[in-house]
Tab-separated table of C-alpha atoms in Angstrom:
chain	number	residue	atom	x	y	z
A	8	MET	CA	12.560	-1.118	1.415
A	9	ASP	CA	15.276	-0.327	-1.679
A	10	SER	CA	15.963	3.546	-0.360
A	11	PHE	CA	16.444	3.420	3.965
A	12	PRO	CA	20.668	4.551	4.063
A	13	SER	CA	20.618	7.140	0.804
A	14	HIS	CA	18.280	8.332	2.371
A	15	SER	CA	20.530	10.171	5.121
A	16	SER	CA	22.797	12.968	4.163
A	17	GLY	CA	24.902	11.378	1.411
A	18	SER	CA	27.867	12.446	3.411
A	19	SER	CA	27.464	10.394	7.089
A	20	PRO	CA	27.611	7.050	6.203
A	21	GLN	CA	26.163	5.513	8.673
A	22	MET	CA	22.803	5.760	10.578
A	23	SER	CA	21.520	6.467	14.266
A	24	ALA	CA	18.531	2.943	14.982
A	25	GLU	CA	16.540	6.047	15.560
A	26	ALA	CA	15.980	7.799	12.400
A	27	PHE	CA	15.922	4.031	10.595
A	28	LYS	CA	13.244	3.002	13.321
A	29	ASP	CA	11.013	6.916	12.303
A	30	GLN	CA	11.548	5.464	7.978
A	31	LEU	CA	11.386	2.574	8.578
A	32	LYS	CA	7.655	3.213	10.777
A	33	ASN	CA	7.114	6.115	8.347
A	34	GLN	CA	7.304	3.705	4.612
A	35	LEU	CA	5.452	1.324	6.407
A	36	ALA	CA	2.724	3.649	6.896
A	37	GLN	CA	2.582	5.035	3.738
A	38	ALA	CA	2.190	0.846	2.186
A	39	TYR	CA	-0.354	0.949	4.848
A	40	ALA	CA	-2.284	3.736	3.309
A	41	GLU	CA	-1.199	3.649	0.184
A	42	GLU	CA	-3.055	-0.208	-0.172
A	43	PHE	CA	-5.657	0.711	1.683
A	44	LEU	CA	-6.577	3.630	-0.684
A	45	GLU	CA	-6.574	1.078	-3.795
A	46	THR	CA	-8.851	-1.153	-1.929
A	47	VAL	CA	-11.336	1.192	-0.589
A	48	ARG	CA	-11.115	2.438	-4.145
A	49	GLY	CA	-12.137	-0.964	-5.402
A	50	LYS	CA	-15.255	-1.243	-3.281
A	51	CYS	CA	-16.452	2.036	-4.060
A	52	PHE	CA	-16.307	1.871	-7.712
A	53	GLU	CA	-17.362	-1.248	-8.114
A	54	LYS	CA	-20.149	0.063	-5.557
A	55	CYS	CA	-21.242	3.058	-6.116
A	56	ILE	CA	-20.190	3.393	-9.864
A	57	THR	CA	-22.446	0.791	-10.891
A	58	LYS	CA	-23.164	3.081	-14.686
A	59	PRO	CA	-20.492	5.416	-15.721
A	60	GLY	CA	-22.351	8.213	-16.672
A	61	SER	CA	-21.014	11.102	-18.492
A	62	SER	CA	-20.030	12.600	-15.164
A	63	LEU	CA	-20.760	12.179	-11.769
A	64	SER	CA	-24.094	12.768	-9.959
A	65	GLY	CA	-24.670	13.911	-6.854
A	66	GLY	CA	-25.678	10.514	-6.051
A	67	GLU	CA	-23.612	8.742	-6.871
A	68	SER	CA	-21.017	11.393	-4.801
A	69	SER	CA	-22.730	10.474	-1.864
A	70	CYS	CA	-22.458	7.020	-2.541
A	71	ILE	CA	-18.394	7.423	-2.569
A	72	SER	CA	-18.548	9.561	0.944
A	73	ARG	CA	-20.682	7.150	2.514
A	74	CYS	CA	-18.887	3.747	1.353
A	75	VAL	CA	-15.403	5.463	2.405
A	76	GLU	CA	-17.082	6.187	5.683
A	77	ARG	CA	-18.513	2.965	5.936
A	78	TYR	CA	-15.280	0.601	4.893
A	79	ILE	CA	-13.028	2.426	7.412
A	80	GLU	CA	-15.936	1.580	10.119
A	81	ALA	CA	-16.073	-2.278	9.251
A	82	THR	CA	-12.312	-1.617	9.253
A	83	GLY	CA	-12.222	-1.730	12.730
A	84	ILE	CA	-15.200	-4.156	13.311
A	85	ILE	CA	-13.712	-6.672	11.674
A	86	SER	CA	-9.716	-5.606	14.225
A	87	LYS	CA	-12.325	-5.629	16.426
A	88	ALA	CA	-14.102	-8.607	16.135
A	89	LEU	CA	-10.432	-9.946	16.062
A	90	PHE	CA	-8.832	-8.959	18.688
A	91	SER	CA	-11.627	-8.762	21.719
A	92	ALA	CA	-11.692	-10.625	24.961
A	93	SER	CA	-14.515	-11.387	23.842
A	94	ARG	CA	-13.595	-14.606	22.415
B	24	MET	CA	21.781	-2.025	4.003
B	25	GLU	CA	25.440	-2.523	4.637
B	26	ASN	CA	26.334	1.602	5.135
B	27	PHE	CA	24.708	-0.145	8.580
B	28	ASN	CA	26.521	-0.757	11.433
B	29	ASN	CA	24.823	-2.837	13.726
B	30	LEU	CA	21.126	-4.323	12.485
B	31	ASP	CA	21.946	-7.360	14.618
B	32	SER	CA	21.419	-5.146	17.644
B	33	PRO	CA	18.507	-6.597	20.399
B	34	ASP	CA	16.900	-3.366	20.279
B	35	LEU	CA	16.213	-3.051	16.842
B	36	GLN	CA	15.702	-7.138	16.070
B	37	GLY	CA	12.882	-6.588	18.825
B	38	PHE	CA	11.558	-3.061	16.673
B	39	ILE	CA	11.102	-4.883	13.777
B	40	THR	CA	10.067	-7.818	15.213
B	41	GLN	CA	7.587	-5.879	15.878
B	42	GLU	CA	6.553	-3.995	13.371
B	43	LYS	CA	6.094	-7.169	11.440
B	44	GLU	CA	3.944	-8.910	13.979
B	45	ARG	CA	2.668	-5.211	13.596
B	46	ALA	CA	2.206	-5.451	9.527
B	47	MET	CA	0.990	-9.035	9.838
B	48	VAL	CA	-2.193	-7.702	11.821
B	49	ASN	CA	-2.986	-4.973	10.244
B	50	GLU	CA	-2.732	-7.355	6.320
B	51	MET	CA	-4.708	-9.462	8.349
B	52	VAL	CA	-7.438	-7.085	9.288
B	53	ALA	CA	-7.116	-5.458	5.890
B	54	LYS	CA	-7.878	-9.050	4.260
B	55	LEU	CA	-10.604	-10.100	6.126
B	56	THR	CA	-12.842	-6.635	6.071
B	57	SER	CA	-11.996	-6.941	2.532
B	58	ALA	CA	-13.715	-10.619	2.204
B	59	CYS	CA	-16.254	-9.724	5.258
B	60	TRP	CA	-17.127	-7.011	3.466
B	61	ASP	CA	-18.003	-8.222	-0.166
B	62	LYS	CA	-19.849	-10.798	2.079
B	63	CYS	CA	-22.326	-8.390	4.020
B	64	ILE	CA	-22.657	-4.740	2.796
B	65	THR	CA	-24.977	-6.414	-0.299
B	66	SER	CA	-26.436	-2.615	-0.720
B	67	THR	CA	-25.561	0.536	-1.647
B	68	PRO	CA	-23.524	1.797	1.625
B	69	GLY	CA	-25.553	3.917	3.709
B	70	THR	CA	-25.562	6.951	6.445
B	71	LYS	CA	-25.040	4.046	8.952
B	72	PHE	CA	-24.279	-0.021	9.084
B	73	SER	CA	-28.175	-1.751	9.960
B	74	SER	CA	-27.297	-4.207	13.220
B	75	SER	CA	-27.591	-7.418	10.713
B	76	GLU	CA	-24.670	-5.825	8.605
B	77	SER	CA	-22.938	-5.520	11.489
B	78	THR	CA	-24.185	-8.894	13.527
B	79	CYS	CA	-22.862	-10.618	10.056
B	80	LEU	CA	-18.907	-8.061	9.526
B	81	SER	CA	-18.720	-9.654	13.204
B	82	ASN	CA	-19.594	-13.165	12.599
B	83	CYS	CA	-17.151	-12.893	9.072
B	84	ALA	CA	-13.736	-12.283	11.170
B	85	GLN	CA	-14.733	-14.932	14.422
B	86	ARG	CA	-16.080	-17.495	11.998
B	87	TYR	CA	-12.419	-17.057	9.885
B	88	MET	CA	-10.756	-17.240	12.332
B	89	ASP	CA	-12.640	-21.379	13.728
B	90	MET	CA	-11.912	-22.450	9.739
B	91	SER	CA	-8.194	-21.293	9.943
B	92	LEU	CA	-8.222	-23.516	13.312
B	93	ILE	CA	-9.861	-26.313	11.819
B	94	ILE	CA	-8.055	-26.208	8.513
B	95	MET	CA	-4.867	-26.524	10.119
B	96	LYS	CA	-5.669	-29.063	11.595
B	97	ARG	CA	-6.665	-30.443	9.478
B	98	PHE	CA	-3.514	-30.002	7.657
B	99	GLN	CA	-0.670	-31.146	10.648
B	100	ASN	CA	-2.536	-34.409	10.788
B	101	MET	CA	-0.977	-35.702	7.170
B	102	HIS	CA	2.472	-36.115	8.160
Protein backbone atom coordinates (compact mmCIF):
# COMPACT_ATOMS: atom_id res chain seq x y z
CA MET A 1 0.00 0.00 0.00
CA ASP A 2 2.96 2.28 -0.39
CA SER A 3 2.55 3.53 -3.90
CA PHE A 4 -0.96 4.65 -4.74
CA PRO A 5 -0.31 8.14 -6.00
CA SER A 6 3.06 7.52 -7.59
CA HIS A 7 1.57 4.97 -9.93
CA SER A 8 -0.40 7.58 -11.82
CA SER A 9 1.41 9.61 -14.39
CA GLY A 10 4.24 11.42 -12.68
CA SER A 11 3.30 14.84 -13.95
CA SER A 12 -0.17 14.87 -12.44
CA PRO A 13 -0.08 14.97 -8.65
CA GLN A 14 -3.75 14.11 -8.39
CA MET A 15 -5.55 10.95 -9.17
CA SER A 16 -9.19 10.57 -9.94
CA ALA A 17 -11.34 8.79 -7.41
CA GLU A 18 -12.15 6.13 -9.98
CA ALA A 19 -8.48 5.44 -10.66
CA PHE A 20 -7.84 5.24 -6.95
CA LYS A 21 -10.66 2.75 -6.50
CA ASP A 22 -9.46 0.61 -9.37
CA GLN A 23 -5.95 0.57 -8.03
CA LEU A 24 -7.08 -0.30 -4.54
CA LYS A 25 -9.22 -3.13 -5.85
CA ASN A 26 -6.42 -4.48 -7.97
CA GLN A 27 -3.94 -4.41 -5.16
CA LEU A 28 -6.36 -6.12 -2.81
CA ALA A 29 -7.13 -8.77 -5.40
CA GLN A 30 -3.45 -9.37 -6.01
CA ALA A 31 -2.68 -9.64 -2.32
CA TYR A 32 -5.56 -12.08 -1.91
CA ALA A 33 -4.37 -14.19 -4.83
CA GLU A 34 -0.83 -14.33 -3.53
CA GLU A 35 -1.93 -15.35 -0.09
CA PHE A 36 -4.28 -17.94 -1.49
CA LEU A 37 -1.55 -19.43 -3.65
CA GLU A 38 0.84 -19.58 -0.77
CA THR A 39 -1.71 -21.39 1.37
CA VAL A 40 -2.53 -23.88 -1.37
CA ARG A 41 1.18 -24.57 -1.91
CA GLY A 42 1.59 -25.29 1.77
CA LYS A 43 -1.47 -27.51 2.05
CA CYS A 44 -0.82 -29.50 -1.11
CA PHE A 45 2.86 -29.94 -0.45
CA GLU A 46 1.94 -31.41 2.90
CA LYS A 47 -0.66 -33.73 1.39
CA CYS A 48 0.99 -34.79 -1.84
CA ILE A 49 4.75 -34.67 -1.41
CA THR A 50 5.06 -36.96 1.53
CA LYS A 51 8.43 -38.44 0.62
CA PRO A 52 10.29 -36.16 -1.79
CA GLY A 53 12.03 -38.24 -4.45
CA SER A 54 14.55 -37.36 -7.13
CA SER A 55 11.73 -36.01 -9.30
CA LEU A 56 8.03 -35.34 -9.06
CA SER A 57 6.17 -38.58 -9.74
CA GLY A 58 3.05 -38.82 -11.88
CA GLY A 59 1.07 -39.71 -8.79
CA GLU A 60 2.34 -36.65 -7.00
CA SER A 61 1.47 -34.39 -9.93
CA SER A 62 -2.07 -35.67 -10.17
CA CYS A 63 -2.42 -35.44 -6.40
CA ILE A 64 -1.40 -31.79 -6.65
CA SER A 65 -3.99 -30.95 -9.26
CA ARG A 66 -6.70 -32.76 -7.32
CA CYS A 67 -5.57 -31.02 -4.15
CA VAL A 68 -5.78 -27.57 -5.76
CA GLU A 69 -9.25 -28.33 -7.09
CA ARG A 70 -10.40 -29.56 -3.70
CA TYR A 71 -8.94 -26.59 -1.87
CA ILE A 72 -10.84 -24.21 -4.11
CA GLU A 73 -13.98 -26.26 -3.56
CA ALA A 74 -13.39 -26.26 0.18
CA THR A 75 -13.16 -22.47 0.15
CA GLY A 76 -16.57 -22.36 -1.51
CA ILE A 77 -18.08 -24.79 0.99
CA ILE A 78 -16.77 -22.77 3.95
CA SER A 79 -18.00 -19.54 2.46
CA LYS A 80 -21.44 -21.01 1.86
CA ALA A 81 -21.60 -22.48 5.35
CA LEU A 82 -20.82 -19.10 6.88
CA PHE A 83 -23.18 -17.00 4.83
CA SER A 84 -25.99 -19.23 3.71
CA ALA A 85 -29.50 -18.52 4.96
CA SER A 86 -29.61 -21.82 6.84
CA ARG A 87 -27.84 -20.27 9.78
CA MET B 1 -1.44 9.73 0.24
CA GLU B 2 -0.92 13.48 0.61
CA ASN B 3 -1.30 13.87 -3.14
CA PHE B 4 -4.79 12.61 -2.94
CA ASN B 5 -7.04 15.56 -2.31
CA ASN B 6 -10.46 14.14 -1.56
CA LEU B 7 -9.73 11.08 0.50
CA ASP B 8 -12.37 12.11 3.00
CA SER B 9 -15.20 12.40 0.50
CA PRO B 10 -18.16 10.31 1.68
CA ASP B 11 -18.13 8.34 -1.53
CA LEU B 12 -14.54 7.29 -1.06
CA GLN B 13 -15.02 6.61 2.63
CA GLY B 14 -17.93 4.33 1.77
CA PHE B 15 -15.84 2.55 -0.79
CA ILE B 16 -12.97 2.04 1.64
CA THR B 17 -15.28 0.75 4.36
CA GLN B 18 -16.85 -1.65 1.91
CA GLU B 19 -13.49 -2.93 0.68
CA LYS B 20 -12.28 -3.30 4.25
CA GLU B 21 -15.29 -5.43 5.08
CA ARG B 22 -14.79 -7.52 1.99
CA ALA B 23 -11.16 -8.06 2.90
CA MET B 24 -12.14 -9.10 6.42
CA VAL B 25 -14.66 -11.59 5.11
CA ASN B 26 -12.11 -13.02 2.69
CA GLU B 27 -9.58 -13.35 5.45
CA MET B 28 -12.08 -15.09 7.68
CA VAL B 29 -13.02 -17.55 4.95
CA ALA B 30 -9.34 -18.20 4.20
CA LYS B 31 -8.50 -18.80 7.84
CA LEU B 32 -11.43 -21.14 8.38
CA THR B 33 -10.76 -23.02 5.15
CA SER B 34 -7.22 -23.65 6.30
CA ALA B 35 -8.23 -24.79 9.78
CA CYS B 36 -11.13 -26.94 8.60
CA TRP B 37 -9.11 -28.46 5.76
CA ASP B 38 -6.63 -29.70 8.35
CA LYS B 39 -9.39 -31.14 10.51
CA CYS B 40 -11.61 -32.64 7.82
CA ILE B 41 -9.43 -33.69 4.90
CA THR B 42 -7.36 -36.42 6.42
CA SER B 43 -6.73 -38.57 3.36
CA THR B 44 -5.14 -37.78 0.02
CA PRO B 45 -7.39 -35.43 -1.96
CA GLY B 46 -9.61 -37.31 -4.43
CA THR B 47 -11.45 -36.19 -7.53
CA LYS B 48 -14.46 -35.38 -5.39
CA PHE B 49 -15.05 -34.70 -1.71
CA SER B 50 -16.82 -37.52 0.04
CA SER B 51 -20.10 -36.46 1.59
CA SER B 52 -18.57 -36.82 5.03
CA GLU B 53 -15.73 -34.51 4.06
CA SER B 54 -18.00 -31.78 2.75
CA THR B 55 -20.33 -32.12 5.73
CA CYS B 56 -17.34 -31.88 8.03
CA LEU B 57 -16.13 -28.70 6.31
CA SER B 58 -19.52 -27.13 6.55
CA ASN B 59 -20.01 -28.13 10.20
CA CYS B 60 -16.52 -26.98 11.01
CA ALA B 61 -17.20 -23.45 9.78
CA GLN B 62 -20.53 -23.23 11.56
CA ARG B 63 -19.21 -24.57 14.85
CA TYR B 64 -16.38 -22.08 14.68
CA MET B 65 -18.98 -19.32 14.57
CA ASP B 66 -20.82 -20.86 17.54
CA MET B 67 -17.58 -21.01 19.42
CA SER B 68 -16.75 -17.40 18.62
CA LEU B 69 -20.07 -16.38 20.10
CA ILE B 70 -19.45 -18.30 23.30
CA ILE B 71 -16.00 -16.84 23.69
CA MET B 72 -17.31 -13.35 23.04
CA LYS B 73 -20.02 -13.78 25.66
CA ARG B 74 -17.55 -15.16 28.13
CA PHE B 75 -15.34 -12.12 27.77
CA GLN B 76 -18.23 -9.71 27.95
CA ASN B 77 -18.95 -11.06 31.41
CA MET B 78 -15.58 -9.91 32.63
CA HIS B 79 -15.04 -6.31 33.57
